Amino acid sequence: MANLWFEVARAAVAVNVVLLAGLTFVWVRNYRSHGATHTLGLLVFAAVLLAQNLLALYLYTLHPTFHDWVYYSAPIAKQGTMTLNILETVALAFLAWITWK
């Protein structure tokens, strides 16, 4: 059960990458057509958060030391990480829904 937390956290990060890539695409298109500074702010926000989630995905999936450290850590550490990633996924899903509406 404890390793389920790790897998859910990794899946949430992968979903975040997909959502952020879609949001970045939309906001780049909008910025090119309108040039609004608000859209530029959203674009920078998405780019930084995308970089963070790509790094997390790399660490969870391909970096052996980090992977083992998190995978074999105490369940509370995995639960906390998973909760943060799930909350981010919920927030990004809502933002994507509002953006594409």
CSV table of N, CA, C and O in Angstrom, one decimal:
chain,number,residue,atom,x,y,z
A,1,MET,N,0.8,-1.2,0.0
A,1,MET,CA,0.0,0.0,0.0
A,1,MET,C,0.9,1.3,0.0
A,1,MET,O,0.5,2.2,-0.7
A,2,ALA,N,2.0,1.2,0.7
A,2,ALA,CA,2.8,2.4,0.8
A,2,ALA,C,3.4,2.8,-0.5
A,2,ALA,O,3.6,4.0,-0.8
A,3,ASN,N,3.7,1.8,-1.3
A,3,ASN,CA,4.3,2.2,-2.6
A,3,ASN,C,3.2,2.7,-3.6
A,3,ASN,O,3.6,3.3,-4.6
A,4,LEU,N,2.0,2.4,-3.3
A,4,LEU,CA,0.9,3.0,-4.1
A,4,LEU,C,0.9,4.5,-4.0
A,4,LEU,O,0.7,5.2,-5.0
A,5,TRP,N,1.3,5.1,-2.9
A,5,TRP,CA,1.4,6.5,-2.7
A,5,TRP,C,2.5,7.1,-3.7
A,5,TRP,O,2.3,8.1,-4.3
A,6,PHE,N,3.6,6.4,-3.8
A,6,PHE,CA,4.6,6.8,-4.7
A,6,PHE,C,4.2,6.8,-6.2
A,6,PHE,O,4.4,7.7,-6.9
A,7,GLU,N,3.5,5.7,-6.6
A,7,GLU,CA,3.0,5.6,-7.9
A,7,GLU,C,1.9,6.6,-8.2
A,7,GLU,O,1.9,7.2,-9.4
A,8,VAL,N,1.1,6.9,-7.3
A,8,VAL,CA,0.0,8.0,-7.5
A,8,VAL,C,0.7,9.3,-7.6
A,8,VAL,O,0.3,10.1,-8.5
A,9,ALA,N,1.7,9.6,-6.8
A,9,ALA,CA,2.4,10.9,-6.9
A,9,ALA,C,3.1,11.0,-8.3
A,9,ALA,O,3.0,12.1,-8.9
A,10,ARG,N,3.7,9.9,-8.7
A,10,ARG,CA,4.4,10.0,-10.1
A,10,ARG,C,3.3,10.2,-11.2
A,10,ARG,O,3.6,10.9,-12.1
A,11,ALA,N,2.2,9.5,-11.1
A,11,ALA,CA,1.1,9.7,-12.1
A,11,ALA,C,0.6,11.1,-12.1
A,11,ALA,O,0.3,11.7,-13.1
A,12,ALA,N,0.4,11.7,-10.9
A,12,ALA,CA,-0.1,13.0,-10.8
A,12,ALA,C,0.9,14.0,-11.4
A,12,ALA,O,0.5,14.9,-12.1
A,13,VAL,N,2.2,13.8,-11.2
A,13,VAL,CA,3.2,14.7,-11.9
A,13,VAL,C,3.1,14.5,-13.4
A,13,VAL,O,3.2,15.5,-14.1
A,14,ALA,N,2.9,13.3,-13.9
A,14,ALA,CA,2.8,13.1,-15.4
A,14,ALA,C,1.5,13.8,-15.9
A,14,ALA,O,1.6,14.5,-16.9
A,15,VAL,N,0.4,13.8,-15.2
A,15,VAL,CA,-0.8,14.5,-15.6
A,15,VAL,C,-0.5,16.0,-15.5
A,15,VAL,O,-1.0,16.7,-16.4
A,16,ASN,N,0.2,16.5,-14.5
A,16,ASN,CA,0.5,17.9,-14.4
A,16,ASN,C,1.3,18.3,-15.7
A,16,ASN,O,1.1,19.4,-16.2
A,17,VAL,N,2.3,17.5,-16.1
A,17,VAL,CA,3.1,17.9,-17.3
A,17,VAL,C,2.2,18.0,-18.5
A,17,VAL,O,2.3,19.0,-19.3
A,18,VAL,N,1.2,17.1,-18.7
A,18,VAL,CA,0.3,17.2,-19.8
A,18,VAL,C,-0.6,18.4,-19.7
A,18,VAL,O,-0.7,19.2,-20.7
A,19,LEU,N,-1.1,18.7,-18.6
A,19,LEU,CA,-2.0,19.9,-18.4
A,19,LEU,C,-1.2,21.2,-18.6
A,19,LEU,O,-1.7,22.1,-19.3
A,20,LEU,N,0.0,21.2,-18.1
A,20,LEU,CA,0.8,22.4,-18.2
A,20,LEU,C,1.3,22.6,-19.7
A,20,LEU,O,1.4,23.7,-20.2
A,21,ALA,N,1.5,21.5,-20.4
A,21,ALA,CA,1.9,21.7,-21.8
A,21,ALA,C,0.7,22.2,-22.6
A,21,ALA,O,0.9,23.1,-23.4
A,22,GLY,N,-0.5,21.7,-22.3
A,22,GLY,CA,-1.7,22.3,-23.0
A,22,GLY,C,-1.9,23.7,-22.6
A,22,GLY,O,-2.2,24.5,-23.5
A,23,LEU,N,-1.8,24.1,-21.4
A,23,LEU,CA,-2.0,25.5,-21.0
A,23,LEU,C,-0.9,26.4,-21.6
A,23,LEU,O,-1.2,27.5,-22.1
A,24,THR,N,0.3,25.9,-21.6
A,24,THR,CA,1.4,26.7,-22.3
A,24,THR,C,1.1,26.9,-23.7
A,24,THR,O,1.2,28.0,-24.2
A,25,PHE,N,0.6,25.9,-24.4
A,25,PHE,CA,0.3,26.0,-25.8
A,25,PHE,C,-0.8,27.1,-26.0
A,25,PHE,O,-0.7,28.0,-26.9
A,26,VAL,N,-1.8,27.0,-25.2
A,26,VAL,CA,-3.0,28.0,-25.3
A,26,VAL,C,-2.5,29.4,-25.0
A,26,VAL,O,-2.8,30.4,-25.7
A,27,TRP,N,-1.7,29.6,-24.0
A,27,TRP,CA,-1.2,30.9,-23.6
A,27,TRP,C,-0.2,31.5,-24.5
A,27,TRP,O,-0.2,32.7,-24.7
A,28,VAL,N,0.6,30.7,-25.1
A,28,VAL,CA,1.5,31.2,-26.2
A,28,VAL,C,0.7,31.7,-27.3
A,28,VAL,O,1.0,32.8,-27.8
A,29,ARG,N,-0.3,30.9,-27.8
A,29,ARG,CA,-1.1,31.4,-28.9
A,29,ARG,C,-1.8,32.7,-28.5
A,29,ARG,O,-1.9,33.6,-29.3
A,30,ASN,N,-2.4,32.7,-27.3
A,30,ASN,CA,-3.1,34.0,-26.9
A,30,ASN,C,-2.1,35.2,-26.8
A,30,ASN,O,-2.5,36.3,-27.2
A,31,TYR,N,-1.0,34.9,-26.3
A,31,TYR,CA,0.0,36.0,-26.1
A,31,TYR,C,0.4,36.5,-27.5
A,31,TYR,O,0.6,37.8,-27.7
A,32,ARG,N,0.6,35.6,-28.4
A,32,ARG,CA,1.0,36.1,-29.8
A,32,ARG,C,-0.1,36.9,-30.5
A,32,ARG,O,0.2,37.8,-31.2
A,33,SER,N,-1.3,36.5,-30.2
A,33,SER,CA,-2.4,37.3,-30.9
A,33,SER,C,-2.8,38.5,-30.1
A,33,SER,O,-3.3,39.5,-30.8
A,34,HIS,N,-2.7,38.6,-28.8
A,34,HIS,CA,-3.1,39.8,-28.0
A,34,HIS,C,-2.0,40.6,-27.4
A,34,HIS,O,-2.1,41.8,-27.3
A,35,GLY,N,-0.9,39.9,-27.0
A,35,GLY,CA,0.2,40.6,-26.4
A,35,GLY,C,-0.1,41.1,-25.0
A,35,GLY,O,0.6,42.0,-24.5
A,36,ALA,N,-1.1,40.6,-24.3
A,36,ALA,CA,-1.4,41.1,-23.0
A,36,ALA,C,-0.4,40.7,-21.9
A,36,ALA,O,0.0,39.5,-22.0
A,37,THR,N,-0.1,41.6,-21.0
A,37,THR,CA,0.9,41.2,-20.0
A,37,THR,C,0.3,40.2,-19.0
A,37,THR,O,1.1,39.4,-18.5
A,38,HIS,N,-1.0,40.2,-18.8
A,38,HIS,CA,-1.6,39.1,-18.0
A,38,HIS,C,-1.4,37.7,-18.6
A,38,HIS,O,-1.0,36.8,-17.9
A,39,THR,N,-1.5,37.6,-19.9
A,39,THR,CA,-1.3,36.4,-20.6
A,39,THR,C,0.2,36.0,-20.5
A,39,THR,O,0.6,34.8,-20.3
A,40,LEU,N,1.1,37.0,-20.6
A,40,LEU,CA,2.5,36.7,-20.4
A,40,LEU,C,2.8,36.2,-19.0
A,40,LEU,O,3.6,35.2,-18.9
A,41,GLY,N,2.2,36.7,-18.0
A,41,GLY,CA,2.3,36.3,-16.7
A,41,GLY,C,1.9,34.8,-16.5
A,41,GLY,O,2.6,34.0,-15.9
A,42,LEU,N,0.8,34.5,-17.1
A,42,LEU,CA,0.3,33.1,-17.1
A,42,LEU,C,1.3,32.2,-17.8
A,42,LEU,O,1.5,31.0,-17.4
A,43,LEU,N,1.8,32.6,-18.9
A,43,LEU,CA,2.8,31.9,-19.7
A,43,LEU,C,4.0,31.6,-18.9
A,43,LEU,O,4.5,30.5,-18.9
A,44,VAL,N,4.6,32.6,-18.2
A,44,VAL,CA,5.8,32.4,-17.4
A,44,VAL,C,5.5,31.5,-16.2
A,44,VAL,O,6.3,30.6,-15.9
A,45,PHE,N,4.3,31.6,-15.6
A,45,PHE,CA,3.9,30.8,-14.5
A,45,PHE,C,3.9,29.3,-15.0
A,45,PHE,O,4.4,28.4,-14.4
A,46,ALA,N,3.2,29.1,-16.2
A,46,ALA,CA,3.1,27.7,-16.7
A,46,ALA,C,4.5,27.2,-17.1
A,46,ALA,O,4.8,26.0,-16.8
A,47,ALA,N,5.4,28.0,-17.6
A,47,ALA,CA,6.7,27.5,-18.0
A,47,ALA,C,7.5,27.1,-16.8
A,47,ALA,O,8.2,26.0,-16.8
A,48,VAL,N,7.5,27.9,-15.7
A,48,VAL,CA,8.2,27.5,-14.5
A,48,VAL,C,7.7,26.3,-13.9
A,48,VAL,O,8.4,25.4,-13.5
A,49,LEU,N,6.3,26.2,-13.8
A,49,LEU,CA,5.7,25.0,-13.2
A,49,LEU,C,5.9,23.8,-14.0
A,49,LEU,O,6.1,22.7,-13.5
A,50,LEU,N,6.0,24.0,-15.3
A,50,LEU,CA,6.2,22.9,-16.2
A,50,LEU,C,7.7,22.4,-16.0
A,50,LEU,O,7.9,21.1,-15.9
A,51,ALA,N,8.6,23.3,-15.9
A,51,ALA,CA,10.0,22.9,-15.6
A,51,ALA,C,10.1,22.1,-14.3
A,51,ALA,O,10.8,21.1,-14.2
A,52,GLN,N,9.4,22.6,-13.3
A,52,GLN,CA,9.4,21.9,-12.0
A,52,GLN,C,8.8,20.5,-12.1
A,52,GLN,O,9.4,19.6,-11.5
A,53,ASN,N,7.7,20.3,-12.8
A,53,ASN,CA,7.1,19.0,-12.9
A,53,ASN,C,7.9,18.1,-13.8
A,53,ASN,O,7.9,16.9,-13.6
A,54,LEU,N,8.6,18.6,-14.8
A,54,LEU,CA,9.4,17.8,-15.7
A,54,LEU,C,10.6,17.3,-14.8
A,54,LEU,O,11.0,16.1,-15.0
A,55,LEU,N,11.2,18.1,-14.0
A,55,LEU,CA,12.3,17.7,-13.1
A,55,LEU,C,11.8,16.6,-12.1
A,55,LEU,O,12.4,15.6,-11.9
A,56,ALA,N,10.6,16.9,-11.6
A,56,ALA,CA,10.0,15.9,-10.6
A,56,ALA,C,9.8,14.5,-11.3
A,56,ALA,O,10.1,13.5,-10.8
A,57,LEU,N,9.3,14.6,-12.6
A,57,LEU,CA,9.0,13.4,-13.3
A,57,LEU,C,10.3,12.6,-13.6
A,57,LEU,O,10.4,11.4,-13.5
A,58,TYR,N,11.4,13.4,-13.9
A,58,TYR,CA,12.7,12.8,-14.2
A,58,TYR,C,13.2,12.1,-12.9
A,58,TYR,O,13.7,11.0,-12.9
A,59,LEU,N,13.1,12.9,-11.8
A,59,LEU,CA,13.6,12.3,-10.5
A,59,LEU,C,12.8,11.1,-10.1
A,59,LEU,O,13.4,10.1,-9.6
A,60,TYR,N,11.5,11.1,-10.2
A,60,TYR,CA,10.6,10.0,-9.8
A,60,TYR,C,10.9,8.7,-10.7
A,60,TYR,O,10.8,7.6,-10.3
A,61,THR,N,11.2,9.0,-12.0
A,61,THR,CA,11.3,7.9,-12.9
A,61,THR,C,12.7,7.4,-13.3
A,61,THR,O,12.9,6.2,-13.3
A,62,LEU,N,13.6,8.4,-13.5
A,62,LEU,CA,14.9,8.0,-14.1
A,62,LEU,C,16.1,8.1,-13.1
A,62,LEU,O,17.1,7.5,-13.4
A,63,HIS,N,16.0,8.9,-12.1
A,63,HIS,CA,17.1,9.2,-11.2
A,63,HIS,C,17.1,8.1,-10.2
A,63,HIS,O,16.3,8.1,-9.3
A,64,PRO,N,18.1,7.1,-10.2
A,64,PRO,CA,18.0,6.0,-9.3
A,64,PRO,C,18.1,6.3,-7.8
A,64,PRO,O,17.4,5.8,-7.0
A,65,THR,N,19.0,7.3,-7.5
A,65,THR,CA,19.2,7.6,-6.1
A,65,THR,C,17.9,8.2,-5.5
A,65,THR,O,17.4,7.9,-4.4
A,66,PHE,N,17.4,9.2,-6.2
A,66,PHE,CA,16.2,9.9,-5.7
A,66,PHE,C,15.0,9.0,-5.7
A,66,PHE,O,14.2,8.9,-4.7
A,67,HIS,N,14.9,8.2,-6.8
A,67,HIS,CA,13.8,7.2,-6.8
A,67,HIS,C,13.8,6.3,-5.6
A,67,HIS,O,12.8,6.1,-4.9
A,68,ASP,N,14.9,5.7,-5.3
A,68,ASP,CA,15.1,4.8,-4.2
A,68,ASP,C,14.8,5.5,-2.9
A,68,ASP,O,14.2,5.0,-2.0
A,69,TRP,N,15.3,6.7,-2.8
A,69,TRP,CA,15.2,7.5,-1.5
A,69,TRP,C,13.7,7.7,-1.2
A,69,TRP,O,13.2,7.5,-0.1
A,70,VAL,N,12.9,8.1,-2.2
A,70,VAL,CA,11.5,8.4,-2.0
A,70,VAL,C,10.7,7.1,-1.9
A,70,VAL,O,9.9,6.9,-1.1
A,71,TYR,N,11.0,6.1,-2.8
A,71,TYR,CA,10.3,4.9,-2.9
A,71,TYR,C,10.4,4.1,-1.6
A,71,TYR,O,9.4,3.5,-1.1
A,72,TYR,N,11.5,4.1,-0.9
A,72,TYR,CA,11.7,3.4,0.3
A,72,TYR,C,11.6,4.3,1.6
A,72,TYR,O,12.0,3.8,2.7
A,73,SER,N,11.1,5.5,1.4
A,73,SER,CA,11.0,6.3,2.6
A,73,SER,C,9.8,6.0,3.4
A,73,SER,O,9.0,5.1,3.0
A,74,ALA,N,9.6,6.6,4.5
A,74,ALA,CA,8.5,6.4,5.4
A,74,ALA,C,7.2,6.7,4.6
A,74,ALA,O,7.1,7.6,3.8
A,75,PRO,N,6.1,5.9,4.9
A,75,PRO,CA,4.8,6.2,4.2
A,75,PRO,C,4.3,7.6,4.4
A,75,PRO,O,3.7,8.1,3.4
A,76,ILE,N,4.6,8.3,5.5
A,76,ILE,CA,4.1,9.6,5.6
A,76,ILE,C,4.7,10.6,4.6
A,76,ILE,O,4.1,11.5,4.1
A,77,ALA,N,6.0,10.3,4.3
A,77,ALA,CA,6.7,11.1,3.3
A,77,ALA,C,6.0,11.0,1.9
A,77,ALA,O,5.8,11.9,1.2
A,78,LYS,N,5.7,9.7,1.6
A,78,LYS,CA,5.1,9.5,0.3
A,78,LYS,C,3.7,10.0,0.3
A,78,LYS,O,3.2,10.6,-0.7
A,79,GLN,N,3.0,9.9,1.4
A,79,GLN,CA,1.6,10.5,1.4
A,79,GLN,C,1.6,12.0,1.3
A,79,GLN,O,0.8,12.5,0.6
A,80,GLY,N,2.6,12.6,1.9
A,80,GLY,CA,2.7,14.1,1.8
A,80,GLY,C,3.0,14.5,0.4
A,80,GLY,O,2.4,15.4,-0.1
A,81,THR,N,4.0,13.8,-0.2
A,81,THR,CA,4.3,14.2,-1.6
A,81,THR,C,3.2,13.9,-2.5
A,81,THR,O,2.9,14.8,-3.4
A,82,MET,N,2.5,12.8,-2.3
A,82,MET,CA,1.3,12.5,-3.2
A,82,MET,C,0.2,13.6,-3.0
A,82,MET,O,-0.3,14.0,-4.0
A,83,THR,N,0.0,13.9,-1.8
A,83,THR,CA,-1.1,14.9,-1.5
A,83,THR,C,-0.7,16.3,-2.2
A,83,THR,O,-1.6,16.9,-2.8
A,84,LEU,N,0.5,16.7,-2.1
A,84,LEU,CA,0.9,17.9,-2.8
A,84,LEU,C,0.7,17.8,-4.3
A,84,LEU,O,0.2,18.8,-4.9
A,85,ASN,N,1.1,16.7,-4.8
A,85,ASN,CA,1.0,16.5,-6.3
A,85,ASN,C,-0.4,16.5,-6.7
A,85,ASN,O,-0.8,17.0,-7.8
A,86,ILE,N,-1.3,15.8,-6.0
A,86,ILE,CA,-2.7,15.7,-6.3
A,86,ILE,C,-3.4,17.0,-6.2
A,86,ILE,O,-4.2,17.4,-7.1
A,87,LEU,N,-3.0,17.8,-5.2
A,87,LEU,CA,-3.6,19.2,-5.0
A,87,LEU,C,-3.2,20.0,-6.2
A,87,LEU,O,-4.0,20.8,-6.8
A,88,GLU,N,-2.0,19.9,-6.7
A,88,GLU,CA,-1.5,20.7,-7.8
A,88,GLU,C,-2.3,20.2,-9.1
A,88,GLU,O,-2.7,21.0,-9.9
A,89,THR,N,-2.5,18.9,-9.2
A,89,THR,CA,-3.3,18.4,-10.4
A,89,THR,C,-4.7,19.0,-10.4
A,89,THR,O,-5.2,19.4,-11.4
A,90,VAL,N,-5.3,19.0,-9.2
A,90,VAL,CA,-6.7,19.5,-9.1
A,90,VAL,C,-6.7,21.0,-9.5
A,90,VAL,O,-7.6,21.4,-10.3
A,91,ALA,N,-5.8,21.8,-9.0
A,91,ALA,CA,-5.7,23.2,-9.3
A,91,ALA,C,-5.4,23.4,-10.8
A,91,ALA,O,-6.1,24.3,-11.5
A,92,LEU,N,-4.5,22.6,-11.4
A,92,LEU,CA,-4.2,22.8,-12.8
A,92,LEU,C,-5.4,22.3,-13.7
A,92,LEU,O,-5.7,22.9,-14.7
A,93,ALA,N,-6.1,21.3,-13.3
A,93,ALA,CA,-7.3,20.8,-14.0
A,93,ALA,C,-8.4,21.9,-14.0
A,93,ALA,O,-9.0,22.1,-15.1
A,94,PHE,N,-8.6,22.5,-12.9
A,94,PHE,CA,-9.5,23.6,-12.8
A,94,PHE,C,-9.1,24.8,-13.7
A,94,PHE,O,-9.9,25.4,-14.5
A,95,LEU,N,-7.8,25.1,-13.7
A,95,LEU,CA,-7.3,26.2,-14.5
A,95,LEU,C,-7.4,25.9,-16.0
A,95,LEU,O,-7.8,26.7,-16.8
A,96,ALA,N,-7.1,24.6,-16.3
A,96,ALA,CA,-7.3,24.2,-17.7
A,96,ALA,C,-8.8,24.3,-18.1
A,96,ALA,O,-9.1,24.7,-19.3
A,97,TRP,N,-9.6,23.8,-17.3
A,97,TRP,CA,-11.1,23.9,-17.6
A,97,TRP,C,-11.5,25.3,-17.8
A,97,TRP,O,-12.2,25.6,-18.8
A,98,ILE,N,-11.1,26.2,-17.0
A,98,ILE,CA,-11.5,27.7,-17.1
A,98,ILE,C,-10.8,28.2,-18.4
A,98,ILE,O,-11.5,29.0,-19.2
A,99,THR,N,-9.6,27.9,-18.7
A,99,THR,CA,-8.9,28.4,-19.9
A,99,THR,C,-9.5,27.9,-21.2
A,99,THR,O,-9.7,28.7,-22.1
A,100,TRP,N,-9.9,26.7,-21.2
A,100,TRP,CA,-10.4,26.1,-22.5
A,100,TRP,C,-11.9,26.3,-22.6
A,100,TRP,O,-12.5,25.9,-23.6
A,101,LYS,N,-12.6,26.8,-21.6
A,101,LYS,CA,-14.0,27.0,-21.6
A,101,LYS,C,-14.4,28.1,-22.6
A,101,LYS,O,-13.8,29.1,-22.7
